[in-house]
Amino acid sequence: MGGLFINYLSDVLPHTRRLSQPACPNCQTSFSWAAYLTLRACASCKKRRGLRTWLVQILTVASFTYFWLFPSKLVGIPLGLIILIYFGIITVIDLEHRLILHPTSIAGAFLGLITGTFIHGRENGLLIGVGKSLLGGLFGFAIMLIFHQLARLFTRSRARRRQAAGQEDDGEDALGDADVILLGVLGLMFGWPLIWDVLLLGIVLGGVFGFLFVIAQLLQRRSPGEALMAPLPYGPYFVASAFYFLFLFL
Ligand SMILES: [Zn+2]
């Protein structure tokens, strides 16, 4: 069920921004709900469902089973499973479209506020719980906004140098707005000061995998400049970090 939901939202939201009838990515023919939910191939062009559809199904069933048996000590079973679904949707959409959408951001902010209040409110009472959640959200949002602005300055000066060298501006942003929103959501979810841990681990993960990525690019004989400048999505690393602290830590 959870896997179907993740696949459904990942299929329709980036294209229509609303809960619409899913359509075949190959020929745009709408799926019937029965065919869509039973993962059958497209009736019109016979193209089978993508690898991601199956991967998400398998991973969701496996992780639901695992976290049912070994629930998160921080958030418990029901909230934990909702968060898993949310992480699944934003990760798939981020990886496939490099995009964070308003509906998922708003839903995430609510989910984050509830989770943060739950985590911090259990011992300290509702008011302090809400306060810590909001403070974490503000911190996550602000710190990412600062990173983002610095990255933008860096990209601009690079664009000027490229123009001076007669090359075209590639118009790439080193860090996306998506990450600012994501860190705001994770900040609400973890609250202050736990958001620090999520932020730092996310940066470390991004750094390690970014380094491996650059090495891989160099091995494929790209020029060092090109390899260093390839844009890296940071969102999945922060989600992985949040996942670790919610479900595997403790
Ligand atoms: Zn089709």
Coordinates of N, CA and C and ligand atoms in Angstrom, one line a residue:
M1 N 0.8 -1.2 0.0 CA 0.0 0.0 0.0 C 0.9 1.3 0.0
G2 N 1.8 1.3 0.9 CA 2.7 2.5 1.0 C 3.5 2.7 -0.3
G3 N 4.0 1.5 -0.8 CA 4.7 1.6 -2.1 C 3.9 2.1 -3.2
L4 N 2.6 1.6 -3.3 CA 1.7 2.1 -4.3 C 1.5 3.6 -4.2
F5 N 1.4 4.1 -3.0 CA 1.2 5.5 -2.8 C 2.4 6.3 -3.2
I6 N 3.6 5.9 -2.8 CA 4.8 6.6 -3.2 C 4.9 6.6 -4.7
N7 N 4.7 5.5 -5.4 CA 4.8 5.4 -6.8 C 3.7 6.3 -7.5
Y8 N 2.5 6.3 -6.9 CA 1.4 7.1 -7.5 C 1.8 8.6 -7.5
L9 N 2.1 9.1 -6.3 CA 2.4 10.5 -6.2 C 3.7 10.9 -7.0
S10 N 4.7 10.0 -7.0 CA 5.9 10.3 -7.8 C 5.6 10.3 -9.3
D11 N 4.5 9.5 -9.7 CA 4.1 9.5 -11.1 C 3.3 10.7 -11.6
V12 N 2.4 11.2 -10.7 CA 1.5 12.2 -11.1 C 1.9 13.6 -10.7
L13 N 2.4 13.8 -9.5 CA 2.7 15.1 -9.0 C 3.6 16.0 -9.8
P14 N 4.8 15.4 -10.3 CA 5.7 16.3 -11.0 C 5.0 16.8 -12.3
H15 N 4.0 16.0 -12.9 CA 3.5 16.4 -14.2 C 2.2 17.3 -14.0
T16 N 1.3 16.9 -13.1 CA 0.1 17.6 -13.1 C -0.1 18.5 -11.8
R17 N 0.8 18.3 -10.8 CA 0.7 19.0 -9.5 C -0.6 18.7 -8.8
R18 N -1.3 17.7 -9.2 CA -2.5 17.3 -8.4 C -2.7 15.8 -8.5
L19 N -3.7 15.4 -7.7 CA -4.0 13.9 -7.7 C -4.8 13.5 -8.9
S20 N -4.2 13.3 -10.0 CA -4.9 13.0 -11.3 C -4.7 11.5 -11.6
Q21 N -5.4 11.2 -12.7 CA -5.4 9.8 -13.2 C -3.9 9.5 -13.7
P22 N -3.2 8.5 -13.3 CA -1.9 8.2 -13.7 C -1.9 7.9 -15.2
A23 N -0.8 8.3 -16.0 CA -0.8 8.1 -17.4 C 0.6 7.4 -17.7
C24 N 0.6 6.6 -18.8 CA 1.8 5.9 -19.3 C 2.8 7.0 -19.7
P25 N 4.1 6.9 -19.1 CA 5.1 7.9 -19.5 C 5.5 7.8 -20.9
N26 N 5.3 6.6 -21.5 CA 5.7 6.4 -22.9 C 4.7 7.0 -23.9
C27 N 3.4 6.7 -23.8 CA 2.5 7.1 -24.8 C 1.4 8.0 -24.3
Q28 N 1.4 8.4 -23.0 CA 0.5 9.3 -22.3 C -0.9 8.8 -22.2
T29 N -1.2 7.6 -22.6 CA -2.5 7.0 -22.4 C -2.8 6.8 -20.9
S30 N -3.9 7.2 -20.4 CA -4.3 7.0 -19.0 C -4.4 5.5 -18.6
F31 N -3.8 5.2 -17.5 CA -4.0 3.8 -17.0 C -5.4 3.7 -16.4
S32 N -6.0 2.6 -16.4 CA -7.2 2.3 -15.6 C -6.7 2.1 -14.2
W33 N -7.5 2.5 -13.2 CA -7.0 2.3 -11.8 C -6.6 0.9 -11.5
A34 N -7.4 -0.1 -12.0 CA -7.2 -1.5 -11.7 C -5.8 -1.9 -12.3
A35 N -5.6 -1.5 -13.5 CA -4.3 -1.8 -14.2 C -3.1 -1.1 -13.5
Y36 N -3.4 0.1 -13.1 CA -2.3 0.9 -12.4 C -1.9 0.3 -11.1
L37 N -2.9 0.0 -10.3 CA -2.6 -0.5 -8.9 C -2.1 -1.9 -8.9
T38 N -2.3 -2.7 -10.0 CA -1.8 -4.1 -10.0 C -0.5 -4.1 -10.8
L39 N 0.1 -2.9 -11.1 CA 1.4 -2.8 -11.7 C 1.4 -3.5 -13.1
R40 N 0.3 -3.5 -13.9 CA 0.3 -4.1 -15.2 C 0.9 -3.2 -16.2
A41 N 1.3 -3.7 -17.3 CA 1.9 -3.0 -18.4 C 0.9 -2.1 -19.0
C42 N 1.3 -1.0 -19.8 CA 0.4 -0.1 -20.5 C -0.5 -0.9 -21.5
A43 N -1.8 -0.7 -21.5 CA -2.7 -1.4 -22.3 C -2.5 -1.0 -23.8
S44 N -2.1 0.3 -24.0 CA -2.1 0.8 -25.4 C -0.7 0.5 -26.1
C45 N 0.4 0.8 -25.4 CA 1.7 0.6 -26.1 C 2.5 -0.6 -25.5
K46 N 1.9 -1.3 -24.6 CA 2.5 -2.5 -24.0 C 3.8 -2.3 -23.3
K47 N 4.2 -1.0 -23.1 CA 5.4 -0.8 -22.4 C 5.2 -1.2 -20.9
R48 N 6.2 -1.9 -20.4 CA 6.0 -2.4 -19.0 C 6.4 -1.3 -18.0
R49 N 6.0 -1.4 -16.8 CA 6.2 -0.4 -15.8 C 7.7 -0.3 -15.5
G50 N 8.2 0.9 -15.1 CA 9.6 1.1 -15.0 C 10.2 0.4 -13.8
L51 N 11.5 0.4 -13.8 CA 12.3 -0.3 -12.7 C 12.0 0.4 -11.4
R52 N 11.9 1.7 -11.4 CA 11.6 2.4 -10.1 C 10.3 1.9 -9.5
T53 N 9.3 1.7 -10.3 CA 8.0 1.2 -9.7 C 8.2 0.0 -8.9
W54 N 9.0 -1.0 -9.5 CA 9.2 -2.2 -8.8 C 10.2 -2.1 -7.6
L55 N 11.2 -1.3 -7.8 CA 12.2 -1.1 -6.7 C 11.5 -0.5 -5.5
V56 N 10.6 0.6 -5.7 CA 9.9 1.2 -4.6 C 9.0 0.2 -3.9
Q57 N 8.3 -0.6 -4.7 CA 7.4 -1.6 -4.1 C 8.2 -2.5 -3.1
I58 N 9.3 -3.0 -3.6 CA 10.1 -4.0 -2.9 C 10.7 -3.3 -1.6
L59 N 11.3 -2.2 -1.8 CA 11.9 -1.4 -0.7 C 10.9 -1.1 0.4
T60 N 9.7 -0.6 -0.1 CA 8.7 -0.2 0.9 C 8.2 -1.4 1.7
V61 N 7.9 -2.5 1.1 CA 7.5 -3.7 1.8 C 8.6 -4.1 2.8
A62 N 9.8 -4.2 2.3 CA 10.9 -4.6 3.2 C 11.1 -3.7 4.4
S63 N 11.1 -2.3 4.1 CA 11.3 -1.4 5.2 C 10.2 -1.3 6.2
F64 N 8.9 -1.4 5.6 CA 7.8 -1.5 6.5 C 7.8 -2.7 7.5
T65 N 8.2 -3.8 6.9 CA 8.3 -5.0 7.7 C 9.3 -4.8 8.8
Y66 N 10.5 -4.3 8.4 CA 11.6 -4.2 9.3 C 11.3 -3.2 10.4
F67 N 10.7 -2.0 10.1 CA 10.4 -1.0 11.1 C 9.1 -1.3 11.9
W68 N 8.4 -2.3 11.4 CA 7.3 -2.8 12.2 C 7.8 -3.7 13.4
L69 N 8.8 -4.5 13.0 CA 9.5 -5.4 14.0 C 10.4 -4.6 14.9
F70 N 11.1 -3.6 14.3 CA 12.1 -2.8 15.1 C 11.7 -1.3 15.0
P71 N 10.7 -0.9 15.7 CA 10.2 0.5 15.4 C 11.2 1.6 15.9
S72 N 11.1 2.7 15.3 CA 11.9 3.9 15.7 C 11.6 4.3 17.2
K73 N 12.7 4.4 18.0 CA 12.5 4.8 19.4 C 12.1 6.2 19.5
L74 N 12.4 7.0 18.5 CA 12.1 8.4 18.5 C 10.6 8.8 18.2
V75 N 10.1 8.1 17.2 CA 8.7 8.5 16.7 C 7.7 7.3 16.8
G76 N 8.1 6.1 17.1 CA 7.1 5.0 17.1 C 6.7 4.5 15.8
I77 N 5.7 3.6 15.7 CA 5.3 2.9 14.5 C 4.5 3.8 13.5
P78 N 3.3 4.3 14.0 CA 2.4 5.0 13.0 C 3.1 6.2 12.3
L79 N 3.7 7.1 13.1 CA 4.3 8.3 12.6 C 5.5 7.9 11.8
G80 N 6.3 6.9 12.2 CA 7.4 6.4 11.5 C 7.1 6.0 10.1
L81 N 6.0 5.2 10.0 CA 5.6 4.7 8.6 C 5.2 5.9 7.7
I82 N 4.5 6.9 8.3 CA 4.1 8.0 7.5 C 5.3 8.8 7.0
I83 N 6.3 8.9 7.9 CA 7.6 9.6 7.5 C 8.3 8.9 6.4
L84 N 8.3 7.5 6.6 CA 9.0 6.7 5.5 C 8.4 7.0 4.2
I85 N 7.0 7.0 4.1 CA 6.3 7.3 2.8 C 6.7 8.6 2.3
Y86 N 6.7 9.6 3.2 CA 7.1 11.0 2.8 C 8.5 11.0 2.2
F87 N 9.5 10.4 2.9 CA 10.8 10.4 2.5 C 10.9 9.7 1.1
G88 N 10.2 8.6 1.0 CA 10.2 7.9 -0.3 C 9.7 8.8 -1.5
I89 N 8.6 9.5 -1.3 CA 8.1 10.4 -2.3 C 9.1 11.5 -2.7
I90 N 9.6 12.2 -1.7 CA 10.5 13.3 -2.0 C 11.8 12.9 -2.6
T91 N 12.3 11.7 -2.2 CA 13.5 11.2 -2.8 C 13.4 10.8 -4.2
V92 N 12.3 10.1 -4.5 CA 12.1 9.7 -5.9 C 11.9 10.9 -6.8
I93 N 11.1 11.9 -6.4 CA 10.8 13.1 -7.2 C 12.1 13.9 -7.4
D94 N 12.9 14.0 -6.3 CA 14.1 14.7 -6.3 C 15.1 14.1 -7.3
L95 N 15.3 12.8 -7.2 CA 16.2 12.1 -8.1 C 15.8 12.1 -9.5
E96 N 14.5 11.9 -9.8 CA 14.0 11.8 -11.2 C 13.8 13.2 -11.8
H97 N 13.4 14.2 -11.0 CA 13.1 15.5 -11.6 C 13.9 16.7 -11.1
R98 N 14.8 16.4 -10.1 CA 15.5 17.5 -9.5 C 14.6 18.6 -9.0
L99 N 13.6 18.2 -8.2 CA 12.5 19.1 -8.0 C 11.9 18.8 -6.7
I100 N 11.5 19.9 -5.9 CA 10.7 19.7 -4.7 C 9.5 20.5 -4.9
L101 N 8.3 19.9 -4.8 CA 7.0 20.6 -5.2 C 6.3 21.2 -4.0
H102 N 5.5 22.2 -4.3 CA 4.8 22.9 -3.2 C 3.9 22.0 -2.4
P103 N 3.1 21.1 -3.0 CA 2.2 20.2 -2.2 C 3.0 19.4 -1.2
T104 N 4.2 18.8 -1.7 CA 5.0 17.9 -0.8 C 5.7 18.8 0.3
S105 N 6.0 20.0 -0.1 CA 6.7 20.9 0.9 C 5.7 21.3 2.0
I106 N 4.5 21.6 1.7 CA 3.5 22.0 2.7 C 3.1 20.8 3.5
A107 N 2.9 19.6 2.9 CA 2.6 18.4 3.6 C 3.8 18.1 4.6
G108 N 5.0 18.3 4.1 CA 6.2 18.1 4.9 C 6.3 19.0 6.1
A109 N 5.9 20.3 5.9 CA 6.0 21.2 7.0 C 5.0 20.8 8.1
F110 N 3.8 20.3 7.7 CA 2.9 19.8 8.7 C 3.4 18.6 9.4
L111 N 3.9 17.7 8.6 CA 4.4 16.4 9.2 C 5.6 16.7 10.1
G112 N 6.4 17.7 9.7 CA 7.6 18.0 10.4 C 7.2 18.6 11.8
L113 N 6.2 19.5 11.8 CA 5.8 20.2 13.0 C 5.2 19.2 14.0
I114 N 4.4 18.3 13.4 CA 3.8 17.2 14.3 C 4.9 16.3 14.9
T115 N 5.8 15.9 14.0 CA 6.9 15.0 14.5 C 7.8 15.7 15.5
G116 N 8.2 16.9 15.2 CA 9.1 17.7 16.1 C 8.4 17.9 17.5
T117 N 7.1 18.3 17.4 CA 6.4 18.5 18.7 C 6.3 17.2 19.5
F118 N 6.1 16.1 18.7 CA 6.0 14.8 19.4 C 7.3 14.4 20.1
I119 N 8.4 14.6 19.3 CA 9.7 14.2 19.9 C 10.1 15.1 21.1
H120 N 9.9 16.4 21.0 CA 10.3 17.3 22.1 C 9.3 17.5 23.1
G121 N 8.0 17.3 22.8 CA 6.9 17.6 23.7 C 6.6 16.5 24.7
R122 N 7.1 15.3 24.5 CA 6.9 14.2 25.4 C 7.4 14.4 26.8
E123 N 8.6 15.0 26.9 CA 9.1 15.2 28.2 C 8.9 16.6 28.7
N124 N 8.9 17.6 27.7 CA 8.9 19.0 28.1 C 7.5 19.7 28.0
G125 N 6.5 19.0 27.6 CA 5.2 19.6 27.4 C 5.0 20.2 26.0
L126 N 3.8 20.4 25.7 CA 3.4 20.7 24.3 C 4.0 22.0 23.8
L127 N 4.0 23.0 24.7 CA 4.5 24.4 24.3 C 6.0 24.4 23.9
I128 N 6.8 23.8 24.8 CA 8.2 23.7 24.5 C 8.5 22.8 23.3
G129 N 7.6 21.7 23.1 CA 7.8 20.9 22.0 C 7.6 21.7 20.7
V130 N 6.5 22.4 20.6 CA 6.2 23.3 19.4 C 7.4 24.3 19.2
G131 N 7.8 24.9 20.3 CA 8.9 25.9 20.2 C 10.2 25.3 19.7
K132 N 10.6 24.1 20.2 CA 11.8 23.5 19.7 C 11.7 23.1 18.2
S133 N 10.5 22.6 17.8 CA 10.3 22.2 16.5 C 10.4 23.5 15.5
L134 N 9.7 24.6 15.9 CA 9.8 25.8 15.1 C 11.2 26.4 15.0
L135 N 11.9 26.3 16.2 CA 13.3 26.8 16.2 C 14.2 26.0 15.3
G136 N 14.0 24.7 15.3 CA 14.8 23.8 14.4 C 14.5 24.1 13.0
G137 N 13.2 24.3 12.7 CA 12.8 24.6 11.3 C 13.4 25.9 10.8
L138 N 13.3 26.9 11.6 CA 13.9 28.2 11.3 C 15.4 28.1 11.0
F139 N 16.1 27.4 11.9 CA 17.5 27.2 11.8 C 17.9 26.5 10.5
G140 N 17.2 25.3 10.3 CA 17.5 24.6 9.1 C 17.3 25.4 7.8
F141 N 16.2 26.1 7.8 CA 15.8 27.0 6.6 C 16.9 28.1 6.5
A142 N 17.2 28.8 7.6 CA 18.1 29.9 7.5 C 19.5 29.5 7.1
I143 N 20.0 28.4 7.7 CA 21.4 28.0 7.4 C 21.6 27.6 5.9
M144 N 20.5 26.9 5.4 CA 20.6 26.5 4.0 C 20.4 27.6 3.1
L145 N 19.6 28.6 3.5 CA 19.5 29.8 2.7 C 20.8 30.6 2.6
I146 N 21.6 30.6 3.7 CA 22.9 31.3 3.7 C 23.8 30.5 2.7
F147 N 23.9 29.2 2.9 CA 24.7 28.3 2.0 C 24.4 28.6 0.5
H148 N 23.0 28.7 0.3 CA 22.5 28.8 -1.0 C 23.0 30.2 -1.6
Q149 N 22.9 31.2 -0.8 CA 23.3 32.6 -1.3 C 24.8 32.6 -1.6
L150 N 25.6 32.0 -0.7 CA 27.1 31.9 -0.9 C 27.3 31.1 -2.2
A151 N 26.6 30.0 -2.4 CA 26.8 29.2 -3.6 C 26.4 30.1 -4.9
R152 N 25.4 30.9 -4.7 CA 25.0 31.7 -5.8 C 26.0 32.8 -6.2
L153 N 26.6 33.4 -5.2 CA 27.7 34.3 -5.4 C 28.8 33.6 -6.2
F154 N 29.2 32.4 -5.7 CA 30.2 31.6 -6.3 C 29.9 31.3 -7.8
T155 N 28.7 30.9 -8.0 CA 28.3 30.6 -9.4 C 28.3 31.8 -10.3
R156 N 27.9 33.0 -9.7 CA 27.9 34.2 -10.5 C 29.4 34.6 -10.9
S157 N 30.3 34.5 -9.9 CA 31.7 34.9 -10.3 C 32.2 33.9 -11.3
R158 N 31.8 32.7 -11.2 CA 32.3 31.7 -12.1 C 31.7 32.0 -13.5
A159 N 30.4 32.4 -13.5 CA 29.8 32.7 -14.8 C 30.5 33.9 -15.5
R160 N 30.9 34.9 -14.6 CA 31.6 36.1 -15.2 C 32.9 35.6 -15.8
R161 N 33.6 34.8 -15.0 CA 34.9 34.3 -15.5 C 34.8 33.5 -16.8
R162 N 33.7 32.7 -16.9 CA 33.5 31.9 -18.1 C 33.2 32.8 -19.3
Q163 N 32.4 33.9 -19.0 CA 32.0 34.8 -20.1 C 33.3 35.6 -20.5
A164 N 34.2 35.9 -19.6 CA 35.4 36.6 -19.9 C 36.3 35.7 -20.8
A165 N 36.2 34.4 -20.5 CA 37.0 33.4 -21.2 C 36.3 33.0 -22.6
G166 N 35.1 33.7 -22.8 CA 34.4 33.4 -24.1 C 33.6 32.2 -24.1
Q167 N 33.4 31.6 -22.9 CA 32.5 30.4 -22.8 C 31.1 30.8 -22.4
E168 N 30.1 30.0 -22.7 CA 28.7 30.3 -22.4 C 28.4 30.0 -20.9
D169 N 27.5 30.8 -20.4 CA 27.1 30.6 -19.0 C 26.3 29.3 -19.0
D170 N 26.6 28.4 -18.1 CA 25.9 27.1 -18.0 C 24.7 27.3 -17.1
G171 N 24.6 28.4 -16.4 CA 23.4 28.7 -15.6 C 23.1 27.7 -14.5
E172 N 24.1 27.0 -13.9 CA 23.8 26.0 -12.9 C 23.9 26.5 -11.5
D173 N 23.0 26.2 -10.7 CA 23.1 26.6 -9.3 C 23.7 25.5 -8.5
A174 N 24.7 25.8 -7.7 CA 25.4 24.8 -6.9 C 24.5 24.1 -5.9
L175 N 23.6 24.9 -5.3 CA 22.7 24.3 -4.3 C 21.3 24.8 -4.7
G176 N 20.3 24.0 -4.7 CA 19.0 24.4 -5.1 C 18.1 25.0 -4.0
D177 N 17.1 25.7 -4.4 CA 16.0 26.1 -3.5 C 15.4 24.9 -2.8
A178 N 15.4 23.8 -3.5 CA 14.8 22.6 -3.0 C 15.4 22.2 -1.6
D179 N 16.8 22.4 -1.6 CA 17.5 22.0 -0.3 C 17.1 22.9 0.8
V180 N 16.8 24.2 0.5 CA 16.4 25.2 1.6 C 15.1 24.7 2.2
I181 N 14.2 24.4 1.3 CA 12.9 23.9 1.8 C 13.0 22.6 2.6
L182 N 13.8 21.7 2.0 CA 14.0 20.4 2.6 C 14.6 20.5 4.1
L183 N 15.6 21.4 4.2 CA 16.2 21.6 5.5 C 15.2 22.2 6.5
G184 N 14.4 23.1 6.0 CA 13.3 23.7 6.8 C 12.4 22.6 7.4
V185 N 12.0 21.7 6.5 CA 11.1 20.6 6.9 C 11.8 19.7 7.9
L186 N 13.0 19.3 7.6 CA 13.8 18.4 8.5 C 14.0 19.1 9.8
G187 N 14.2 20.4 9.8 CA 14.4 21.2 11.0 C 13.2 21.2 11.9
L188 N 12.0 21.3 11.3 CA 10.8 21.2 12.0 C 10.7 19.8 12.6
M189 N 11.0 18.8 11.8 CA 10.8 17.4 12.2 C 11.7 17.0 13.4
F190 N 13.0 17.5 13.3 CA 13.9 17.1 14.4 C 14.0 18.1 15.5
G191 N 13.6 19.4 15.2 CA 13.7 20.4 16.2 C 15.1 20.8 16.6
W192 N 15.2 21.8 17.4 CA 16.4 22.2 17.9 C 16.8 21.4 19.2
P193 N 18.0 20.9 19.4 CA 19.2 21.1 18.6 C 19.5 19.9 17.7
L194 N 18.5 18.9 17.6 CA 18.8 17.7 16.9 C 19.1 17.9 15.4
I195 N 18.6 19.0 14.8 CA 18.8 19.3 13.4 C 20.2 19.4 13.0
W196 N 21.1 19.9 14.0 CA 22.5 19.9 13.8 C 23.1 18.6 13.4
D197 N 22.7 17.5 14.1 CA 23.2 16.2 13.7 C 22.9 15.8 12.3
V198 N 21.6 16.1 12.0 CA 21.1 15.7 10.6 C 21.9 16.5 9.6
L199 N 22.1 17.8 9.8 CA 22.8 18.7 8.9 C 24.2 18.2 8.7
L200 N 24.9 17.9 9.8 CA 26.3 17.6 9.7 C 26.5 16.3 9.0
L201 N 25.7 15.2 9.4 CA 25.8 13.9 8.7 C 25.5 14.0 7.2
G202 N 24.5 14.9 6.9 CA 24.1 15.1 5.5 C 25.3 15.6 4.7
I203 N 26.0 16.6 5.3 CA 27.1 17.3 4.6 C 28.2 16.3 4.4
V204 N 28.5 15.5 5.5 CA 29.6 14.5 5.4 C 29.2 13.5 4.3
L205 N 28.0 12.9 4.3 CA 27.6 12.0 3.3 C 27.7 12.6 1.9
G206 N 27.2 13.8 1.7 CA 27.3 14.5 0.4 C 28.8 14.7 0.0
G207 N 29.6 15.0 1.0 CA 31.1 15.2 0.7 C 31.7 13.9 0.2
V208 N 31.5 12.8 1.0 CA 32.1 11.5 0.7 C 31.6 11.0 -0.7
F209 N 30.3 11.1 -0.9 CA 29.8 10.6 -2.2 C 30.2 11.5 -3.4
G210 N 30.2 12.8 -3.0 CA 30.6 13.8 -4.0 C 32.1 13.6 -4.5
F211 N 32.9 13.2 -3.5 CA 34.3 12.9 -3.8 C 34.4 11.7 -4.6
L212 N 33.7 10.6 -4.3 CA 33.7 9.4 -5.1 C 33.2 9.7 -6.5
F213 N 32.2 10.6 -6.6 CA 31.7 10.9 -7.9 C 32.7 11.6 -8.8
V214 N 33.5 12.6 -8.1 CA 34.5 13.3 -8.9 C 35.6 12.3 -9.3
I215 N 36.0 11.4 -8.5 CA 37.0 10.4 -8.8 C 36.5 9.6 -10.0
A216 N 35.2 9.2 -10.0 CA 34.6 8.4 -11.1 C 34.7 9.2 -12.4
Q217 N 34.3 10.5 -12.3 CA 34.4 11.3 -13.5 C 35.8 11.4 -14.0
L218 N 36.8 11.6 -13.1 CA 38.2 11.7 -13.6 C 38.6 10.4 -14.2
L219 N 38.1 9.3 -13.7 CA 38.5 8.0 -14.3 C 37.9 7.9 -15.7
Q220 N 36.8 8.6 -15.9 CA 36.2 8.5 -17.3 C 36.8 9.6 -18.1
R221 N 38.0 10.2 -17.7 CA 38.8 11.1 -18.4 C 38.0 12.4 -18.7
R222 N 37.2 12.8 -17.8 CA 36.6 14.2 -17.9 C 37.7 15.1 -17.4
S223 N 37.7 16.4 -17.8 CA 38.7 17.3 -17.3 C 38.4 17.6 -15.8
P224 N 39.5 17.9 -15.0 CA 39.2 18.1 -13.6 C 38.2 19.2 -13.3
G225 N 38.3 20.3 -14.1 CA 37.3 21.4 -13.9 C 35.9 20.9 -14.1
E226 N 35.7 20.2 -15.2 CA 34.4 19.7 -15.5 C 33.8 18.8 -14.4
A227 N 34.7 17.9 -13.9 CA 34.3 16.9 -12.9 C 33.9 17.7 -11.6
L228 N 34.7 18.7 -11.2 CA 34.4 19.4 -10.0 C 33.1 20.2 -10.1
M229 N 32.7 20.6 -11.3 CA 31.6 21.6 -11.5 C 30.3 20.8 -11.8
A230 N 30.4 19.5 -12.0 CA 29.1 18.8 -12.2 C 28.2 19.0 -11.1
P231 N 26.9 19.4 -11.3 CA 26.0 19.7 -10.2 C 25.7 18.4 -9.4
L232 N 25.7 18.4 -8.1 CA 25.3 17.3 -7.3 C 24.0 17.6 -6.5
P233 N 23.1 16.7 -6.6 CA 21.9 16.9 -5.7 C 22.2 16.6 -4.3
Y234 N 21.9 17.5 -3.4 CA 22.2 17.3 -2.0 C 21.1 16.7 -1.2
G235 N 19.8 16.9 -1.7 CA 18.6 16.5 -1.0 C 18.7 15.0 -0.5
P236 N 19.0 14.1 -1.4 CA 19.0 12.7 -0.9 C 19.9 12.4 0.2
Y237 N 21.1 13.2 0.3 CA 22.0 12.9 1.5 C 21.4 13.4 2.8
F238 N 20.6 14.5 2.7 CA 20.0 15.0 4.0 C 18.8 14.0 4.3
V239 N 18.1 13.5 3.3 CA 17.1 12.5 3.6 C 17.7 11.3 4.2
A240 N 18.8 10.8 3.7 CA 19.5 9.6 4.2 C 19.9 9.9 5.6
S241 N 20.5 11.0 5.9 CA 20.9 11.4 7.3 C 19.7 11.4 8.2
A242 N 18.6 12.0 7.8 CA 17.4 12.1 8.7 C 16.9 10.6 8.9
F243 N 16.9 9.8 7.9 CA 16.5 8.4 8.0 C 17.3 7.7 9.0
Y244 N 18.6 7.9 9.0 CA 19.5 7.3 9.9 C 19.2 7.7 11.4
F245 N 19.0 9.0 11.6 CA 18.7 9.4 13.0 C 17.3 9.0 13.5
L246 N 16.4 8.9 12.6 CA 15.0 8.5 13.0 C 14.9 7.0 13.2
F247 N 15.5 6.2 12.4 CA 15.2 4.8 12.4 C 16.3 3.9 12.8
L248 N 17.6 4.3 12.6 CA 18.7 3.4 12.9 C 19.5 3.7 14.1
F249 N 19.5 5.0 14.4 CA 20.3 5.5 15.6 C 19.6 5.0 16.9
L250 N 20.4 5.0 18.0 CA 19.9 4.6 19.3 C 19.9 3.1 19.5
Ligands
ZN1 ZN 1.8 3.4 -23.1

